[in-house]
Amino acid sequence: AQSVTQPDIHITVSEGASLELRCNYSYGATPYLFWYVQSPGQGLQLLLKYFSGDTLVQGIKGFEAEFKRSQSSFNLRKPSVHWSDAAEYFCAVGGGSEKLVFGKGTKLTVNP
Amino acid sequence: GAVVSQHPSRVICKSGTSVKIECRSLDFQATTMFWYRQFPKQSLMLMATSNEGSKATYEQGVEKDKFLINHASLTLSTLTVTSAHPEDSSFYICSAREDRVRNEQFFGPGTRLTVL
């Protein structure tokens, strides 16, 4: 069965610092991978996605993620965090004709 | 493009009443829509997959008679929480999959249900 692990429940960074959010997945075939961001009381906004091809994908708001098949990882990165990036981040696997499975999420706090 | 709306955004009801939540794809056709439930500070859990013109497929542990799903058109799916109780209070989010882009789901803004 497919599954997603986000090891970090809560991460705090200073504004302007770099960020990496970890995501590991378990999937039987080539996965479709997604990162979503959720502000309090809001729905999910897609940051980026990986289906195939270049393993480094660029997303919105300056985010990028790298697919590493050997490590079953799809970590999200941003070189310089802004205060507005504070939110909950979810990694998900699946898509296509299959359902999406979400990780438990990582809450990002940004200190001024 | 690919906008999904939900109505209402927030609803408060008394225990024992039924509540209907609408999910609409505004600018695309969605043969398949999904309903998720999110408890506070937790992840999204898929409740059911809704296919236009056919019965919904429910995930294990989700009561079909409790959470009625209707997908009557290519742009509208509804979730009705029947005889709601306080434990049904949650954040309900729908998503829709565009037929031409089958690998991606577009999410609605969510509906906060509070059952008193």
JSON list of N, CA and C in Angstrom, two decimals, chain A residues 37-102:
[
{"chain": "A", "resi": 37, "resn": "VAL", "atom": "N", "xyz": [0.31, 23.30, 0.14]},
{"chain": "A", "resi": 37, "resn": "VAL", "atom": "CA", "xyz": [0.41, 24.18, 1.30]},
{"chain": "A", "resi": 37, "resn": "VAL", "atom": "C", "xyz": [-1.01, 24.55, 1.73]},
{"chain": "A", "resi": 38, "resn": "GLN", "atom": "N", "xyz": [-1.20, 24.60, 3.05]},
{"chain": "A", "resi": 38, "resn": "GLN", "atom": "CA", "xyz": [-2.51, 24.94, 3.60]},
{"chain": "A", "resi": 38, "resn": "GLN", "atom": "C", "xyz": [-2.36, 25.99, 4.68]},
{"chain": "A", "resi": 39, "resn": "SER", "atom": "N", "xyz": [-3.01, 27.12, 4.48]},
{"chain": "A", "resi": 39, "resn": "SER", "atom": "CA", "xyz": [-3.07, 28.14, 5.53]},
{"chain": "A", "resi": 39, "resn": "SER", "atom": "C", "xyz": [-4.24, 27.80, 6.44]},
{"chain": "A", "resi": 40, "resn": "PRO", "atom": "N", "xyz": [-4.24, 28.29, 7.67]},
{"chain": "A", "resi": 40, "resn": "PRO", "atom": "CA", "xyz": [-5.29, 27.93, 8.63]},
{"chain": "A", "resi": 40, "resn": "PRO", "atom": "C", "xyz": [-6.69, 28.18, 8.09]},
{"chain": "A", "resi": 41, "resn": "GLY", "atom": "N", "xyz": [-7.54, 27.18, 8.18]},
{"chain": "A", "resi": 41, "resn": "GLY", "atom": "CA", "xyz": [-8.92, 27.31, 7.75]},
{"chain": "A", "resi": 41, "resn": "GLY", "atom": "C", "xyz": [-9.13, 27.38, 6.26]},
{"chain": "A", "resi": 42, "resn": "GLN", "atom": "N", "xyz": [-8.09, 27.06, 5.52]},
{"chain": "A", "resi": 42, "resn": "GLN", "atom": "CA", "xyz": [-8.17, 27.16, 4.06]},
{"chain": "A", "resi": 42, "resn": "GLN", "atom": "C", "xyz": [-8.01, 25.78, 3.42]},
{"chain": "A", "resi": 43, "resn": "GLY", "atom": "N", "xyz": [-8.30, 25.74, 2.12]},
{"chain": "A", "resi": 43, "resn": "GLY", "atom": "CA", "xyz": [-8.07, 24.52, 1.38]},
{"chain": "A", "resi": 43, "resn": "GLY", "atom": "C", "xyz": [-6.60, 24.35, 1.03]},
{"chain": "A", "resi": 44, "resn": "LEU", "atom": "N", "xyz": [-6.33, 23.45, 0.12]},
{"chain": "A", "resi": 44, "resn": "LEU", "atom": "CA", "xyz": [-4.95, 23.14, -0.26]},
{"chain": "A", "resi": 44, "resn": "LEU", "atom": "C", "xyz": [-4.58, 23.83, -1.55]},
{"chain": "A", "resi": 45, "resn": "GLN", "atom": "N", "xyz": [-3.37, 24.37, -1.57]},
{"chain": "A", "resi": 45, "resn": "GLN", "atom": "CA", "xyz": [-2.84, 24.96, -2.78]},
{"chain": "A", "resi": 45, "resn": "GLN", "atom": "C", "xyz": [-1.66, 24.13, -3.25]},
{"chain": "A", "resi": 46, "resn": "LEU", "atom": "N", "xyz": [-1.65, 23.78, -4.52]},
{"chain": "A", "resi": 46, "resn": "LEU", "atom": "CA", "xyz": [-0.57, 22.99, -5.06]},
{"chain": "A", "resi": 46, "resn": "LEU", "atom": "C", "xyz": [0.68, 23.85, -5.23]},
{"chain": "A", "resi": 47, "resn": "LEU", "atom": "N", "xyz": [1.79, 23.39, -4.64]},
{"chain": "A", "resi": 47, "resn": "LEU", "atom": "CA", "xyz": [3.06, 24.09, -4.80]},
{"chain": "A", "resi": 47, "resn": "LEU", "atom": "C", "xyz": [3.81, 23.57, -6.02]},
{"chain": "A", "resi": 48, "resn": "LEU", "atom": "N", "xyz": [3.87, 22.25, -6.14]},
{"chain": "A", "resi": 48, "resn": "LEU", "atom": "CA", "xyz": [4.56, 21.65, -7.27]},
{"chain": "A", "resi": 48, "resn": "LEU", "atom": "C", "xyz": [4.20, 20.18, -7.34]},
{"chain": "A", "resi": 49, "resn": "LYS", "atom": "N", "xyz": [4.60, 19.56, -8.45]},
{"chain": "A", "resi": 49, "resn": "LYS", "atom": "CA", "xyz": [4.27, 18.16, -8.68]},
{"chain": "A", "resi": 49, "resn": "LYS", "atom": "C", "xyz": [5.36, 17.51, -9.52]},
{"chain": "A", "resi": 50, "resn": "TYR", "atom": "N", "xyz": [5.49, 16.21, -9.34]},
{"chain": "A", "resi": 50, "resn": "TYR", "atom": "CA", "xyz": [6.41, 15.43, -10.15]},
{"chain": "A", "resi": 50, "resn": "TYR", "atom": "C", "xyz": [5.66, 14.25, -10.74]},
{"chain": "A", "resi": 51, "resn": "PHE", "atom": "N", "xyz": [5.73, 14.15, -12.06]},
{"chain": "A", "resi": 51, "resn": "PHE", "atom": "CA", "xyz": [5.14, 12.99, -12.73]},
{"chain": "A", "resi": 51, "resn": "PHE", "atom": "C", "xyz": [6.23, 12.15, -13.37]},
{"chain": "A", "resi": 52, "resn": "SER", "atom": "N", "xyz": [7.15, 12.81, -14.08]},
{"chain": "A", "resi": 52, "resn": "SER", "atom": "CA", "xyz": [8.23, 12.11, -14.76]},
{"chain": "A", "resi": 52, "resn": "SER", "atom": "C", "xyz": [9.23, 13.16, -15.23]},
{"chain": "A", "resi": 53, "resn": "GLY", "atom": "N", "xyz": [10.35, 12.67, -15.81]},
{"chain": "A", "resi": 53, "resn": "GLY", "atom": "CA", "xyz": [11.31, 13.59, -16.39]},
{"chain": "A", "resi": 53, "resn": "GLY", "atom": "C", "xyz": [12.29, 14.14, -15.38]},
{"chain": "A", "resi": 54, "resn": "ASP", "atom": "N", "xyz": [12.63, 15.41, -15.54]},
{"chain": "A", "resi": 54, "resn": "ASP", "atom": "CA", "xyz": [13.62, 16.06, -14.68]},
{"chain": "A", "resi": 54, "resn": "ASP", "atom": "C", "xyz": [13.25, 15.88, -13.21]},
{"chain": "A", "resi": 55, "resn": "THR", "atom": "N", "xyz": [14.20, 15.39, -12.44]},
{"chain": "A", "resi": 55, "resn": "THR", "atom": "CA", "xyz": [13.89, 15.08, -11.03]},
{"chain": "A", "resi": 55, "resn": "THR", "atom": "C", "xyz": [13.88, 16.31, -10.14]},
{"chain": "A", "resi": 56, "resn": "LEU", "atom": "N", "xyz": [14.34, 17.42, -10.62]},
{"chain": "A", "resi": 56, "resn": "LEU", "atom": "CA", "xyz": [14.27, 18.67, -9.86]},
{"chain": "A", "resi": 56, "resn": "LEU", "atom": "C", "xyz": [13.13, 19.50, -10.47]},
{"chain": "A", "resi": 57, "resn": "VAL", "atom": "N", "xyz": [12.11, 19.71, -9.66]},
{"chain": "A", "resi": 57, "resn": "VAL", "atom": "CA", "xyz": [10.94, 20.42, -10.17]},
{"chain": "A", "resi": 57, "resn": "VAL", "atom": "C", "xyz": [10.80, 21.77, -9.48]},
{"chain": "A", "resi": 58, "resn": "GLN", "atom": "N", "xyz": [10.42, 22.74, -10.26]},
{"chain": "A", "resi": 58, "resn": "GLN", "atom": "CA", "xyz": [10.21, 24.08, -9.73]},
{"chain": "A", "resi": 58, "resn": "GLN", "atom": "C", "xyz": [8.72, 24.31, -9.52]},
{"chain": "A", "resi": 59, "resn": "GLY", "atom": "N", "xyz": [8.41, 25.02, -8.46]},
{"chain": "A", "resi": 59, "resn": "GLY", "atom": "CA", "xyz": [7.02, 25.30, -8.18]},
{"chain": "A", "resi": 59, "resn": "GLY", "atom": "C", "xyz": [6.77, 26.78, -8.01]},
{"chain": "A", "resi": 60, "resn": "ILE", "atom": "N", "xyz": [5.62, 27.07, -7.43]},
{"chain": "A", "resi": 60, "resn": "ILE", "atom": "CA", "xyz": [5.27, 28.46, -7.20]},
{"chain": "A", "resi": 60, "resn": "ILE", "atom": "C", "xyz": [5.93, 28.96, -5.92]},
{"chain": "A", "resi": 61, "resn": "LYS", "atom": "N", "xyz": [5.94, 30.26, -5.77]},
{"chain": "A", "resi": 61, "resn": "LYS", "atom": "CA", "xyz": [6.43, 30.91, -4.55]},
{"chain": "A", "resi": 61, "resn": "LYS", "atom": "C", "xyz": [7.90, 30.60, -4.26]},
{"chain": "A", "resi": 62, "resn": "GLY", "atom": "N", "xyz": [8.65, 30.25, -5.26]},
{"chain": "A", "resi": 62, "resn": "GLY", "atom": "CA", "xyz": [10.08, 30.02, -5.08]},
{"chain": "A", "resi": 62, "resn": "GLY", "atom": "C", "xyz": [10.44, 28.65, -4.53]},
{"chain": "A", "resi": 63, "resn": "PHE", "atom": "N", "xyz": [9.49, 27.75, -4.45]},
{"chain": "A", "resi": 63, "resn": "PHE", "atom": "CA", "xyz": [9.76, 26.40, -3.93]},
{"chain": "A", "resi": 63, "resn": "PHE", "atom": "C", "xyz": [10.26, 25.48, -5.05]},
{"chain": "A", "resi": 64, "resn": "GLU", "atom": "N", "xyz": [11.05, 24.51, -4.63]},
{"chain": "A", "resi": 64, "resn": "GLU", "atom": "CA", "xyz": [11.48, 23.45, -5.53]},
{"chain": "A", "resi": 64, "resn": "GLU", "atom": "C", "xyz": [11.52, 22.15, -4.75]},
{"chain": "A", "resi": 65, "resn": "ALA", "atom": "N", "xyz": [11.50, 21.04, -5.46]},
{"chain": "A", "resi": 65, "resn": "ALA", "atom": "CA", "xyz": [11.59, 19.74, -4.82]},
{"chain": "A", "resi": 65, "resn": "ALA", "atom": "C", "xyz": [12.38, 18.81, -5.72]},
{"chain": "A", "resi": 66, "resn": "GLU", "atom": "N", "xyz": [13.06, 17.87, -5.09]},
{"chain": "A", "resi": 66, "resn": "GLU", "atom": "CA", "xyz": [13.86, 16.92, -5.84]},
{"chain": "A", "resi": 66, "resn": "GLU", "atom": "C", "xyz": [13.41, 15.51, -5.58]},
{"chain": "A", "resi": 67, "resn": "PHE", "atom": "N", "xyz": [13.13, 14.78, -6.64]},
{"chain": "A", "resi": 67, "resn": "PHE", "atom": "CA", "xyz": [12.73, 13.38, -6.56]},
{"chain": "A", "resi": 67, "resn": "PHE", "atom": "C", "xyz": [13.98, 12.52, -6.57]},
{"chain": "A", "resi": 68, "resn": "LYS", "atom": "N", "xyz": [14.14, 11.72, -5.54]},
{"chain": "A", "resi": 68, "resn": "LYS", "atom": "CA", "xyz": [15.27, 10.80, -5.46]},
{"chain": "A", "resi": 68, "resn": "LYS", "atom": "C", "xyz": [14.71, 9.39, -5.30]},
{"chain": "A", "resi": 69, "resn": "ARG", "atom": "N", "xyz": [14.73, 8.67, -6.40]},
{"chain": "A", "resi": 69, "resn": "ARG", "atom": "CA", "xyz": [14.13, 7.33, -6.39]},
{"chain": "A", "resi": 69, "resn": "ARG", "atom": "C", "xyz": [14.87, 6.41, -5.43]},
{"chain": "A", "resi": 70, "resn": "SER", "atom": "N", "xyz": [16.19, 6.52, -5.41]},
{"chain": "A", "resi": 70, "resn": "SER", "atom": "CA", "xyz": [17.00, 5.61, -4.57]},
{"chain": "A", "resi": 70, "resn": "SER", "atom": "C", "xyz": [16.69, 5.80, -3.09]},
{"chain": "A", "resi": 71, "resn": "GLN", "atom": "N", "xyz": [16.27, 6.98, -2.72]},
{"chain": "A", "resi": 71, "resn": "GLN", "atom": "CA", "xyz": [15.98, 7.27, -1.32]},
{"chain": "A", "resi": 71, "resn": "GLN", "atom": "C", "xyz": [14.48, 7.33, -1.06]},
{"chain": "A", "resi": 72, "resn": "SER", "atom": "N", "xyz": [13.68, 7.12, -2.09]},
{"chain": "A", "resi": 72, "resn": "SER", "atom": "CA", "xyz": [12.22, 7.24, -1.97]},
{"chain": "A", "resi": 72, "resn": "SER", "atom": "C", "xyz": [11.85, 8.55, -1.29]},
{"chain": "A", "resi": 73, "resn": "SER", "atom": "N", "xyz": [12.48, 9.62, -1.77]},
{"chain": "A", "resi": 73, "resn": "SER", "atom": "CA", "xyz": [12.24, 10.91, -1.13]},
{"chain": "A", "resi": 73, "resn": "SER", "atom": "C", "xyz": [11.82, 11.96, -2.15]},
{"chain": "A", "resi": 74, "resn": "PHE", "atom": "N", "xyz": [11.16, 12.96, -1.64]},
{"chain": "A", "resi": 74, "resn": "PHE", "atom": "CA", "xyz": [10.71, 14.09, -2.47]},
{"chain": "A", "resi": 74, "resn": "PHE", "atom": "C", "xyz": [10.70, 15.30, -1.54]},
{"chain": "A", "resi": 75, "resn": "ASN", "atom": "N", "xyz": [11.88, 15.80, -1.20]},
{"chain": "A", "resi": 75, "resn": "ASN", "atom": "CA", "xyz": [12.02, 16.88, -0.24]},
{"chain": "A", "resi": 75, "resn": "ASN", "atom": "C", "xyz": [11.76, 18.24, -0.88]},
{"chain": "A", "resi": 76, "resn": "LEU", "atom": "N", "xyz": [11.12, 19.07, -0.11]},
{"chain": "A", "resi": 76, "resn": "LEU", "atom": "CA", "xyz": [10.77, 20.42, -0.57]},
{"chain": "A", "resi": 76, "resn": "LEU", "atom": "C", "xyz": [11.80, 21.41, -0.04]},
{"chain": "A", "resi": 77, "resn": "ARG", "atom": "N", "xyz": [12.20, 22.34, -0.89]},
{"chain": "A", "resi": 77, "resn": "ARG", "atom": "CA", "xyz": [13.22, 23.30, -0.48]},
{"chain": "A", "resi": 77, "resn": "ARG", "atom": "C", "xyz": [12.83, 24.72, -0.91]},
{"chain": "A", "resi": 78, "resn": "LYS", "atom": "N", "xyz": [13.37, 25.66, -0.15]},
{"chain": "A", "resi": 78, "resn": "LYS", "atom": "CA", "xyz": [13.27, 27.05, -0.53]},
{"chain": "A", "resi": 78, "resn": "LYS", "atom": "C", "xyz": [14.52, 27.75, 0.00]},
{"chain": "A", "resi": 79, "resn": "PRO", "atom": "N", "xyz": [15.20, 28.53, -0.84]},
{"chain": "A", "resi": 79, "resn": "PRO", "atom": "CA", "xyz": [16.48, 29.11, -0.43]},
{"chain": "A", "resi": 79, "resn": "PRO", "atom": "C", "xyz": [16.34, 30.20, 0.64]},
{"chain": "A", "resi": 80, "resn": "SER", "atom": "N", "xyz": [15.24, 30.95, 0.60]},
{"chain": "A", "resi": 80, "resn": "SER", "atom": "CA", "xyz": [15.08, 32.04, 1.55]},
{"chain": "A", "resi": 80, "resn": "SER", "atom": "C", "xyz": [13.61, 32.16, 1.92]},
{"chain": "A", "resi": 81, "resn": "VAL", "atom": "N", "xyz": [13.31, 31.88, 3.16]},
{"chain": "A", "resi": 81, "resn": "VAL", "atom": "CA", "xyz": [11.91, 31.82, 3.60]},
{"chain": "A", "resi": 81, "resn": "VAL", "atom": "C", "xyz": [11.39, 33.21, 3.94]},
{"chain": "A", "resi": 82, "resn": "HIS", "atom": "N", "xyz": [10.15, 33.43, 3.58]},
{"chain": "A", "resi": 82, "resn": "HIS", "atom": "CA", "xyz": [9.46, 34.68, 3.89]},
{"chain": "A", "resi": 82, "resn": "HIS", "atom": "C", "xyz": [8.44, 34.42, 4.98]},
{"chain": "A", "resi": 83, "resn": "TRP", "atom": "N", "xyz": [8.09, 35.46, 5.74]},
{"chain": "A", "resi": 83, "resn": "TRP", "atom": "CA", "xyz": [7.13, 35.28, 6.83]},
{"chain": "A", "resi": 83, "resn": "TRP", "atom": "C", "xyz": [5.80, 34.72, 6.31]},
{"chain": "A", "resi": 84, "resn": "SER", "atom": "N", "xyz": [5.45, 35.04, 5.09]},
{"chain": "A", "resi": 84, "resn": "SER", "atom": "CA", "xyz": [4.18, 34.58, 4.53]},
{"chain": "A", "resi": 84, "resn": "SER", "atom": "C", "xyz": [4.19, 33.08, 4.20]},
{"chain": "A", "resi": 85, "resn": "ASP", "atom": "N", "xyz": [5.36, 32.46, 4.30]},
{"chain": "A", "resi": 85, "resn": "ASP", "atom": "CA", "xyz": [5.43, 31.02, 4.05]},
{"chain": "A", "resi": 85, "resn": "ASP", "atom": "C", "xyz": [4.96, 30.20, 5.24]},
{"chain": "A", "resi": 86, "resn": "ALA", "atom": "N", "xyz": [4.74, 30.83, 6.36]},
{"chain": "A", "resi": 86, "resn": "ALA", "atom": "CA", "xyz": [4.26, 30.10, 7.54]},
{"chain": "A", "resi": 86, "resn": "ALA", "atom": "C", "xyz": [2.91, 29.46, 7.23]},
{"chain": "A", "resi": 87, "resn": "ALA", "atom": "N", "xyz": [2.85, 28.14, 7.37]},
{"chain": "A", "resi": 87, "resn": "ALA", "atom": "CA", "xyz": [1.65, 27.39, 6.99]},
{"chain": "A", "resi": 87, "resn": "ALA", "atom": "C", "xyz": [1.90, 25.92, 7.29]},
{"chain": "A", "resi": 88, "resn": "GLU", "atom": "N", "xyz": [0.95, 25.09, 6.88]},
{"chain": "A", "resi": 88, "resn": "GLU", "atom": "CA", "xyz": [1.09, 23.64, 6.99]},
{"chain": "A", "resi": 88, "resn": "GLU", "atom": "C", "xyz": [1.40, 23.11, 5.59]},
{"chain": "A", "resi": 89, "resn": "TYR", "atom": "N", "xyz": [2.37, 22.21, 5.53]},
{"chain": "A", "resi": 89, "resn": "TYR", "atom": "CA", "xyz": [2.78, 21.67, 4.23]},
{"chain": "A", "resi": 89, "resn": "TYR", "atom": "C", "xyz": [2.53, 20.16, 4.21]},
{"chain": "A", "resi": 90, "resn": "PHE", "atom": "N", "xyz": [1.91, 19.73, 3.12]},
{"chain": "A", "resi": 90, "resn": "PHE", "atom": "CA", "xyz": [1.57, 18.32, 2.97]},
{"chain": "A", "resi": 90, "resn": "PHE", "atom": "C", "xyz": [2.22, 17.75, 1.72]},
{"chain": "A", "resi": 91, "resn": "CYS", "atom": "N", "xyz": [2.84, 16.61, 1.89]},
{"chain": "A", "resi": 91, "resn": "CYS", "atom": "CA", "xyz": [3.36, 15.83, 0.78]},
{"chain": "A", "resi": 91, "resn": "CYS", "atom": "C", "xyz": [2.32, 14.75, 0.46]},
{"chain": "A", "resi": 92, "resn": "ALA", "atom": "N", "xyz": [2.14, 14.44, -0.81]},
{"chain": "A", "resi": 92, "resn": "ALA", "atom": "CA", "xyz": [1.15, 13.43, -1.19]},
{"chain": "A", "resi": 92, "resn": "ALA", "atom": "C", "xyz": [1.68, 12.60, -2.35]},
{"chain": "A", "resi": 93, "resn": "VAL", "atom": "N", "xyz": [1.24, 11.35, -2.40]},
{"chain": "A", "resi": 93, "resn": "VAL", "atom": "CA", "xyz": [1.62, 10.44, -3.47]},
{"chain": "A", "resi": 93, "resn": "VAL", "atom": "C", "xyz": [0.38, 9.82, -4.06]},
{"chain": "A", "resi": 94, "resn": "GLY", "atom": "N", "xyz": [0.45, 9.53, -5.34]},
{"chain": "A", "resi": 94, "resn": "GLY", "atom": "CA", "xyz": [-0.67, 8.86, -5.99]},
{"chain": "A", "resi": 94, "resn": "GLY", "atom": "C", "xyz": [-1.04, 9.58, -7.26]},
{"chain": "A", "resi": 95, "resn": "GLY", "atom": "N", "xyz": [-2.35, 9.86, -7.40]},
{"chain": "A", "resi": 95, "resn": "GLY", "atom": "CA", "xyz": [-2.83, 10.55, -8.59]},
{"chain": "A", "resi": 95, "resn": "GLY", "atom": "C", "xyz": [-3.20, 9.58, -9.69]},
{"chain": "A", "resi": 96, "resn": "GLY", "atom": "N", "xyz": [-3.47, 10.10, -10.85]},
{"chain": "A", "resi": 96, "resn": "GLY", "atom": "CA", "xyz": [-3.91, 9.28, -11.97]},
{"chain": "A", "resi": 96, "resn": "GLY", "atom": "C", "xyz": [-5.25, 8.67, -11.64]},
{"chain": "A", "resi": 97, "resn": "SER", "atom": "N", "xyz": [-5.35, 7.37, -11.80]},
{"chain": "A", "resi": 97, "resn": "SER", "atom": "CA", "xyz": [-6.60, 6.71, -11.49]},
{"chain": "A", "resi": 97, "resn": "SER", "atom": "C", "xyz": [-6.67, 6.28, -10.04]},
{"chain": "A", "resi": 98, "resn": "GLU", "atom": "N", "xyz": [-5.61, 6.57, -9.29]},
{"chain": "A", "resi": 98, "resn": "GLU", "atom": "CA", "xyz": [-5.57, 6.16, -7.90]},
{"chain": "A", "resi": 98, "resn": "GLU", "atom": "C", "xyz": [-5.77, 7.35, -6.98]},
{"chain": "A", "resi": 99, "resn": "LYS", "atom": "N", "xyz": [-6.14, 7.05, -5.78]},
{"chain": "A", "resi": 99, "resn": "LYS", "atom": "CA", "xyz": [-6.38, 8.11, -4.82]},
{"chain": "A", "resi": 99, "resn": "LYS", "atom": "C", "xyz": [-5.07, 8.71, -4.35]},
{"chain": "A", "resi": 100, "resn": "LEU", "atom": "N", "xyz": [-5.16, 9.92, -3.80]},
{"chain": "A", "resi": 100, "resn": "LEU", "atom": "CA", "xyz": [-4.01, 10.59, -3.20]},
{"chain": "A", "resi": 100, "resn": "LEU", "atom": "C", "xyz": [-3.89, 10.16, -1.75]},
{"chain": "A", "resi": 101, "resn": "VAL", "atom": "N", "xyz": [-2.66, 9.90, -1.35]},
{"chain": "A", "resi": 101, "resn": "VAL", "atom": "CA", "xyz": [-2.40, 9.61, 0.05]},
{"chain": "A", "resi": 101, "resn": "VAL", "atom": "C", "xyz": [-1.50, 10.73, 0.57]},
{"chain": "A", "resi": 102, "resn": "PHE", "atom": "N", "xyz": [-1.91, 11.30, 1.68]},
{"chain": "A", "resi": 102, "resn": "PHE", "atom": "CA", "xyz": [-1.20, 12.45, 2.23]},
{"chain": "A", "resi": 102, "resn": "PHE", "atom": "C", "xyz": [-0.34, 12.05, 3.42]}
]
